[in-house]
PDB file of C-alpha atoms in Angstrom:
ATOM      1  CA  UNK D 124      -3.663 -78.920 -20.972  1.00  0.00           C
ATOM      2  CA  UNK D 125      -3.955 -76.502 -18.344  1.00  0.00           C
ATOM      3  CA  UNK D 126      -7.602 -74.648 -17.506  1.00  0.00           C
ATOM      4  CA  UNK D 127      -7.381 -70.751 -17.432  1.00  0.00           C
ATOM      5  CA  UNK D 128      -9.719 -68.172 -16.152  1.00  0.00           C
ATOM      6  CA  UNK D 129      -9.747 -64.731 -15.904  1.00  0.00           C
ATOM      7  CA  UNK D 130     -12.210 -62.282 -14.276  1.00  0.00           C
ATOM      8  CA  UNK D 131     -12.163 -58.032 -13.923  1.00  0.00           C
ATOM      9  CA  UNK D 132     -13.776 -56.844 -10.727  1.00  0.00           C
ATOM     10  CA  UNK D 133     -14.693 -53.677  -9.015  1.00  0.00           C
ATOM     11  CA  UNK D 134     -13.561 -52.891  -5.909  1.00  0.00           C
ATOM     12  CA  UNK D 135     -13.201 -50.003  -3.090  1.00  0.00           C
ATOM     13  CA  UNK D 136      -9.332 -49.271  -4.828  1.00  0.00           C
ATOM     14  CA  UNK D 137     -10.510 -49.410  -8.406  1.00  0.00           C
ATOM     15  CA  UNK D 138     -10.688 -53.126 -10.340  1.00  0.00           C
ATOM     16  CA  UNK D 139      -8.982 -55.788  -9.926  1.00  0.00           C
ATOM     17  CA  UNK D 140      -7.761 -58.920 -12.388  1.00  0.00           C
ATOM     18  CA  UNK D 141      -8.115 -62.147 -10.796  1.00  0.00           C
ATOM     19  CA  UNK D 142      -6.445 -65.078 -12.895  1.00  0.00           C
ATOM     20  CA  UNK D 143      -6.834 -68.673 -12.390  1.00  0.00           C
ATOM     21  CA  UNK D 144      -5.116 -71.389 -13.492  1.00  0.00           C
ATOM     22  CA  UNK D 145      -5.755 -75.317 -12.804  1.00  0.00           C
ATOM     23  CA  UNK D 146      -8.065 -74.850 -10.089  1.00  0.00           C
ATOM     24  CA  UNK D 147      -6.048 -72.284  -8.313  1.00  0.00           C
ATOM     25  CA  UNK D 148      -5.575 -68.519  -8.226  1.00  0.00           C
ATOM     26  CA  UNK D 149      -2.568 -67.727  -9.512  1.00  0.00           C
ATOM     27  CA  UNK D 150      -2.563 -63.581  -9.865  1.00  0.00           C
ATOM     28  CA  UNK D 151      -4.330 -61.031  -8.568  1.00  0.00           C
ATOM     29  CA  UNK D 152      -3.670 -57.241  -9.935  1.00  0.00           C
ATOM     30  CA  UNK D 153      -5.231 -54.103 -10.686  1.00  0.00           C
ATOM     31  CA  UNK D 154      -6.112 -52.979 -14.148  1.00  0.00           C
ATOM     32  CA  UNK D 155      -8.126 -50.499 -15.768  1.00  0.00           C
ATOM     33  CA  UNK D 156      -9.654 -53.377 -17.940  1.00  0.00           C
ATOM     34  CA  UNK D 157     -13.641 -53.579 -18.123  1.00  0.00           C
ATOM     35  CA  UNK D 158     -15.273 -55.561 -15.586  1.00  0.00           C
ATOM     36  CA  UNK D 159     -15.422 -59.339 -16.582  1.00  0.00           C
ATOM     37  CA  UNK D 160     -17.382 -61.281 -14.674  1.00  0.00           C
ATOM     38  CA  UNK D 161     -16.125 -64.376 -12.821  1.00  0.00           C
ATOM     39  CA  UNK D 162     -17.539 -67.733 -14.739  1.00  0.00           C
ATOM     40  CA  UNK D 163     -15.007 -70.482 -12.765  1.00  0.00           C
ATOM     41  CA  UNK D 164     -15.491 -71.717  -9.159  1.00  0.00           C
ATOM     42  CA  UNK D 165     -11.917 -69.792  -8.226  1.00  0.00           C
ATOM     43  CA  UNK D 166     -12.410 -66.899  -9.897  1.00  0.00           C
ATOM     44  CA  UNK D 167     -15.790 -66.657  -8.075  1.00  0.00           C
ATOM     45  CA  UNK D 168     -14.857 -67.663  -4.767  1.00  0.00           C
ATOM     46  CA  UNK D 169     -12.110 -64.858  -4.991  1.00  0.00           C
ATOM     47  CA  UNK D 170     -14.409 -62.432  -5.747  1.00  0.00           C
ATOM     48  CA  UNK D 171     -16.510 -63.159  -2.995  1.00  0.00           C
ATOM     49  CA  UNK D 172     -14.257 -63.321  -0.688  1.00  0.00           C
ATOM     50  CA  UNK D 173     -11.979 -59.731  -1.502  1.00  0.00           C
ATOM     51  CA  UNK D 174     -16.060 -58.334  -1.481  1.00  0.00           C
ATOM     52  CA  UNK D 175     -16.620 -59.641   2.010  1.00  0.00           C
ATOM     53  CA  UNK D 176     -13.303 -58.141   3.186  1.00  0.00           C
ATOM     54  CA  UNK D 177     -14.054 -54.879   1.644  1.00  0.00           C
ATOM     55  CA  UNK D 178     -17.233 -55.098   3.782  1.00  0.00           C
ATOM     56  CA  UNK D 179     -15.582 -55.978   6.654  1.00  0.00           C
ATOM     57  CA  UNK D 180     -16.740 -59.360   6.758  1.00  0.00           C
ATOM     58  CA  UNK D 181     -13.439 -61.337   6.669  1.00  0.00           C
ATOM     59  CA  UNK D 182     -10.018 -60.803   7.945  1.00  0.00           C
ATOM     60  CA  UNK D 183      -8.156 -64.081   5.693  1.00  0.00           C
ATOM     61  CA  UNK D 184      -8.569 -65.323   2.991  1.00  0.00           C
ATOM     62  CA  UNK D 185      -9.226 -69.206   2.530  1.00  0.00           C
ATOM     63  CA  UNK D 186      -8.728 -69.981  -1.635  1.00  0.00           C
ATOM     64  CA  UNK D 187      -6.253 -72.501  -3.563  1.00  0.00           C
ATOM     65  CA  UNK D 188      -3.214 -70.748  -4.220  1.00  0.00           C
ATOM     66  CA  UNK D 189      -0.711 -71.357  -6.672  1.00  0.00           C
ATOM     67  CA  UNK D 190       1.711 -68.505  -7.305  1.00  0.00           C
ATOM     68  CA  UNK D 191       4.606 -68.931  -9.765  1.00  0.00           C
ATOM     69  CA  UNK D 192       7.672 -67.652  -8.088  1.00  0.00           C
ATOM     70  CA  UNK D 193      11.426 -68.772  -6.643  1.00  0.00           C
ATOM     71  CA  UNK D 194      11.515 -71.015  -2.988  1.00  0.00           C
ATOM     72  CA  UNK D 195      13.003 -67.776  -1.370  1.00  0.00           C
ATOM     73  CA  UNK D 196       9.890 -65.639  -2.887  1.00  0.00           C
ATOM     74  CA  UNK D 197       7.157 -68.818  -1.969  1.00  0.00           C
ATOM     75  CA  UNK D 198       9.050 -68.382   1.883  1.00  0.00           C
ATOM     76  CA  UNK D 199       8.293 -64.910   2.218  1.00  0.00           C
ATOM     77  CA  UNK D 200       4.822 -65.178   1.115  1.00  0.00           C
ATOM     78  CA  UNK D 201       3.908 -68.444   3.266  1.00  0.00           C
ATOM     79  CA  UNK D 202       5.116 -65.569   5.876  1.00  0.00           C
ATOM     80  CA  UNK D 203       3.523 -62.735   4.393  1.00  0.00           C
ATOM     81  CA  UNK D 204      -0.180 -64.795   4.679  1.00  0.00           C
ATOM     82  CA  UNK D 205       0.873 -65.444   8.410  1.00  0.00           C
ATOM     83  CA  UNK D 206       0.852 -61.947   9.544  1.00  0.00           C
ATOM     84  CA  UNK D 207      -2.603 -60.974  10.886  1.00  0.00           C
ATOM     85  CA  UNK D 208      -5.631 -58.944  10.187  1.00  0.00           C
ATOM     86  CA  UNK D 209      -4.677 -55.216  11.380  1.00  0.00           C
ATOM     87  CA  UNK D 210      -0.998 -55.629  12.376  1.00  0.00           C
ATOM     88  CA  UNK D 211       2.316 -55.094  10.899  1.00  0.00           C
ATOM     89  CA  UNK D 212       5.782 -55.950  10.459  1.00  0.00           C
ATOM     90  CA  UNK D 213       8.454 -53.751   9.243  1.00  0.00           C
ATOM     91  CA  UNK D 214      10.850 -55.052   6.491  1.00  0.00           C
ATOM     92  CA  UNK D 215      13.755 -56.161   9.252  1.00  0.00           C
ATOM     93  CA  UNK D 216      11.376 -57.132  11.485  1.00  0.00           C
ATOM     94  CA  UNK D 217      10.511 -60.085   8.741  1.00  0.00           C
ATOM     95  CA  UNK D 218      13.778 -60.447   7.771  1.00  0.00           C
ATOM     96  CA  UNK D 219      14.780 -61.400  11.062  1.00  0.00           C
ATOM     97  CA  UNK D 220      11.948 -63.761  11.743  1.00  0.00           C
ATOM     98  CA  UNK D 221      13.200 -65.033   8.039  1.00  0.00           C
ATOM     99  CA  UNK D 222      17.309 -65.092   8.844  1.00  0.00           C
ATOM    100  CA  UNK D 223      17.785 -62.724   5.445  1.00  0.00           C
ATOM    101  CA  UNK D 224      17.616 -59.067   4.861  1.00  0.00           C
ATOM    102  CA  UNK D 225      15.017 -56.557   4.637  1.00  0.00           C
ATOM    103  CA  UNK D 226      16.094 -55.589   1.057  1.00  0.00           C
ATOM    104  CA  UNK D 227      15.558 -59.203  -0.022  1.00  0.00           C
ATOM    105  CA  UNK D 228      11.696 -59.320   1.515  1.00  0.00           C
ATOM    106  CA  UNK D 229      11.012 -56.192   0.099  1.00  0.00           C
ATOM    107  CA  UNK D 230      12.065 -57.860  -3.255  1.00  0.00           C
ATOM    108  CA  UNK D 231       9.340 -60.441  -2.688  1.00  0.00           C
ATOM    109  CA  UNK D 232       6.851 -58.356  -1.319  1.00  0.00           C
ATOM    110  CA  UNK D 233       7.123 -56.189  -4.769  1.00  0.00           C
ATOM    111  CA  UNK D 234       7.220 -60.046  -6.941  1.00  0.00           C
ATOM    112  CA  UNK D 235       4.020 -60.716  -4.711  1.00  0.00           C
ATOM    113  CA  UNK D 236       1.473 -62.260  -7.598  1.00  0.00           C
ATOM    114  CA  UNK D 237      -1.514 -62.091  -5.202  1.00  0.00           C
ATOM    115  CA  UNK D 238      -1.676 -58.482  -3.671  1.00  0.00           C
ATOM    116  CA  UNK D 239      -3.948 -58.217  -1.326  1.00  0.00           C
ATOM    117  CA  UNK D 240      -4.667 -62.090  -0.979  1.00  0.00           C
ATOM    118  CA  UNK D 241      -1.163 -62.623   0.137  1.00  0.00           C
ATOM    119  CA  UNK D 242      -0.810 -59.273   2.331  1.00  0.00           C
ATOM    120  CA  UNK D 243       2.251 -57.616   1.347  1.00  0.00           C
ATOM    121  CA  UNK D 244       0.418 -53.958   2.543  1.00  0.00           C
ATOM    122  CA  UNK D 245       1.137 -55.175   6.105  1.00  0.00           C
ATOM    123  CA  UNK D 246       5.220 -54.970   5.571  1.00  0.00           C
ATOM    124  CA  UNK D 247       6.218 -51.630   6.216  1.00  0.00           C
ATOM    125  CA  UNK D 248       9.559 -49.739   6.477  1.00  0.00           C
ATOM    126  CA  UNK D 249      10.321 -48.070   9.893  1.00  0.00           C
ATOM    127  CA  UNK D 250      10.020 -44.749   9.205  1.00  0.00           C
ATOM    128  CA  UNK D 251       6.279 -45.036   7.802  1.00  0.00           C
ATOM    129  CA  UNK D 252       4.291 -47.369   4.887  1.00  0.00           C
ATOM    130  CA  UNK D 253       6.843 -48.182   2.822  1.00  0.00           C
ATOM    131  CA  UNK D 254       6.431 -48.917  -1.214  1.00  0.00           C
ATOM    132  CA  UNK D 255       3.422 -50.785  -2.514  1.00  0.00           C
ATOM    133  CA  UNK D 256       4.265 -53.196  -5.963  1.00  0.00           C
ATOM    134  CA  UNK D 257       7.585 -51.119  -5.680  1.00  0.00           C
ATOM    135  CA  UNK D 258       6.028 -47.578  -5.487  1.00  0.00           C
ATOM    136  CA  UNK D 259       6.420 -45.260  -2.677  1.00  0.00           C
ATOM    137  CA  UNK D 260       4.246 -42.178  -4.606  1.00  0.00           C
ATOM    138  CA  UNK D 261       1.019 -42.131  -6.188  1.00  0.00           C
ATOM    139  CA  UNK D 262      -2.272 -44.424  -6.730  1.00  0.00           C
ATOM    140  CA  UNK D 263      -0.632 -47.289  -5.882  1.00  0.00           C
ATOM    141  CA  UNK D 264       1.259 -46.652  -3.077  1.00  0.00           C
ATOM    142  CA  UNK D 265      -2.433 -44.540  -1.857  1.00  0.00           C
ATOM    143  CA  UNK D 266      -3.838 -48.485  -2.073  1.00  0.00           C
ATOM    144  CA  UNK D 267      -1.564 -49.890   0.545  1.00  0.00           C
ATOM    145  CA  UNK D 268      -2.248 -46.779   3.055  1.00  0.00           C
ATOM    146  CA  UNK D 269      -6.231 -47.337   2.065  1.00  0.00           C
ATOM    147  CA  UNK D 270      -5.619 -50.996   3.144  1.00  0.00           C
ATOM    148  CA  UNK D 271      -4.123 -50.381   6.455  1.00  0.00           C
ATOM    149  CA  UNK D 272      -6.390 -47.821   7.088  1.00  0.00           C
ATOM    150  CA  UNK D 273      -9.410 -50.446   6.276  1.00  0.00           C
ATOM    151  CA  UNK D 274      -7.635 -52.954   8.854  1.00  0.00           C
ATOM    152  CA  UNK D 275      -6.826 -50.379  11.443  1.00  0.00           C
ATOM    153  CA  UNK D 276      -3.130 -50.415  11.427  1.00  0.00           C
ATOM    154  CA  UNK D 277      -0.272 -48.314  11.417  1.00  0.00           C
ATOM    155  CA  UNK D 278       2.854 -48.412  10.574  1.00  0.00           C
TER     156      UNK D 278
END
């Protein structure tokens, strides 16, 4: 029987779902559900931690991760959590590094269960910031500029 927790927090880019699962965080979204307070050692850990980086206080994050996707996807991630505080790569740029193409680590980037955790907002298409969760308009694509603009990078 597996152990589940949820929590809703606020942040700078509106509130976020943090889920847990077996001792690990396993997704990481934003909602518009009420705030829920965190009431598991992951769920609370995460929640301090995305607070001290929206205070400037930490550059990675250090929690158990455990997100639920292909080998190809899990390989882009382990490389998406590689890339530094405040830099970027564009989408061929990774691909490269990866030996696949840039359409296929945009795929992952937009299957990325842990926004923000695992730092998709720091793959960006040559020509500017690219999509966000697979949205180049709007509040959600705003999020991924507000993020590089909080870690001092540009695309």
């Amino acid at each position: 029987m597996s152990r589940r927790a949820q929590a809703v927090i606020d942040t700078p880019l509106g509130r976020l779902r943090l889920a847990a699962e077996d001792g690990a965080l396993v997704a990481v979204d934003f909602t518009r559900a009420a705030p829920v307070p965190p009431r598991d050692a992951v769920t609370r850990e995460a929640a301090r931690q995305i607070r001290e980086y929206f205070a400037g206080r930490r550059r990675q994050f250090a929690l158990p991760l455990a997100p639920a996707g292909t080998a190809f996807q899990r390989r882009v991630w382990r490389a998406l959590a590689a890339i530094p505080f405040g830099r970027t790569l564009t989408y061929g740029e990774l691909a490269r590094r990866l030996g696949t193409s840039p359409r296929a680590v945009g795929g992952a980037c937009r299957a990325n269960p842990l926004p923000l955790v695992v730092p998709c907002h720091r793959v960006v298409a040559v020509s500017g910031p690219g999509g966000y969760a697979g949205h180049t308009r709007g509040p959600v694509a705003a999020r991924k500029r507000a993020l590089l603009r909080h870690e001092g990078a540009t695309p």
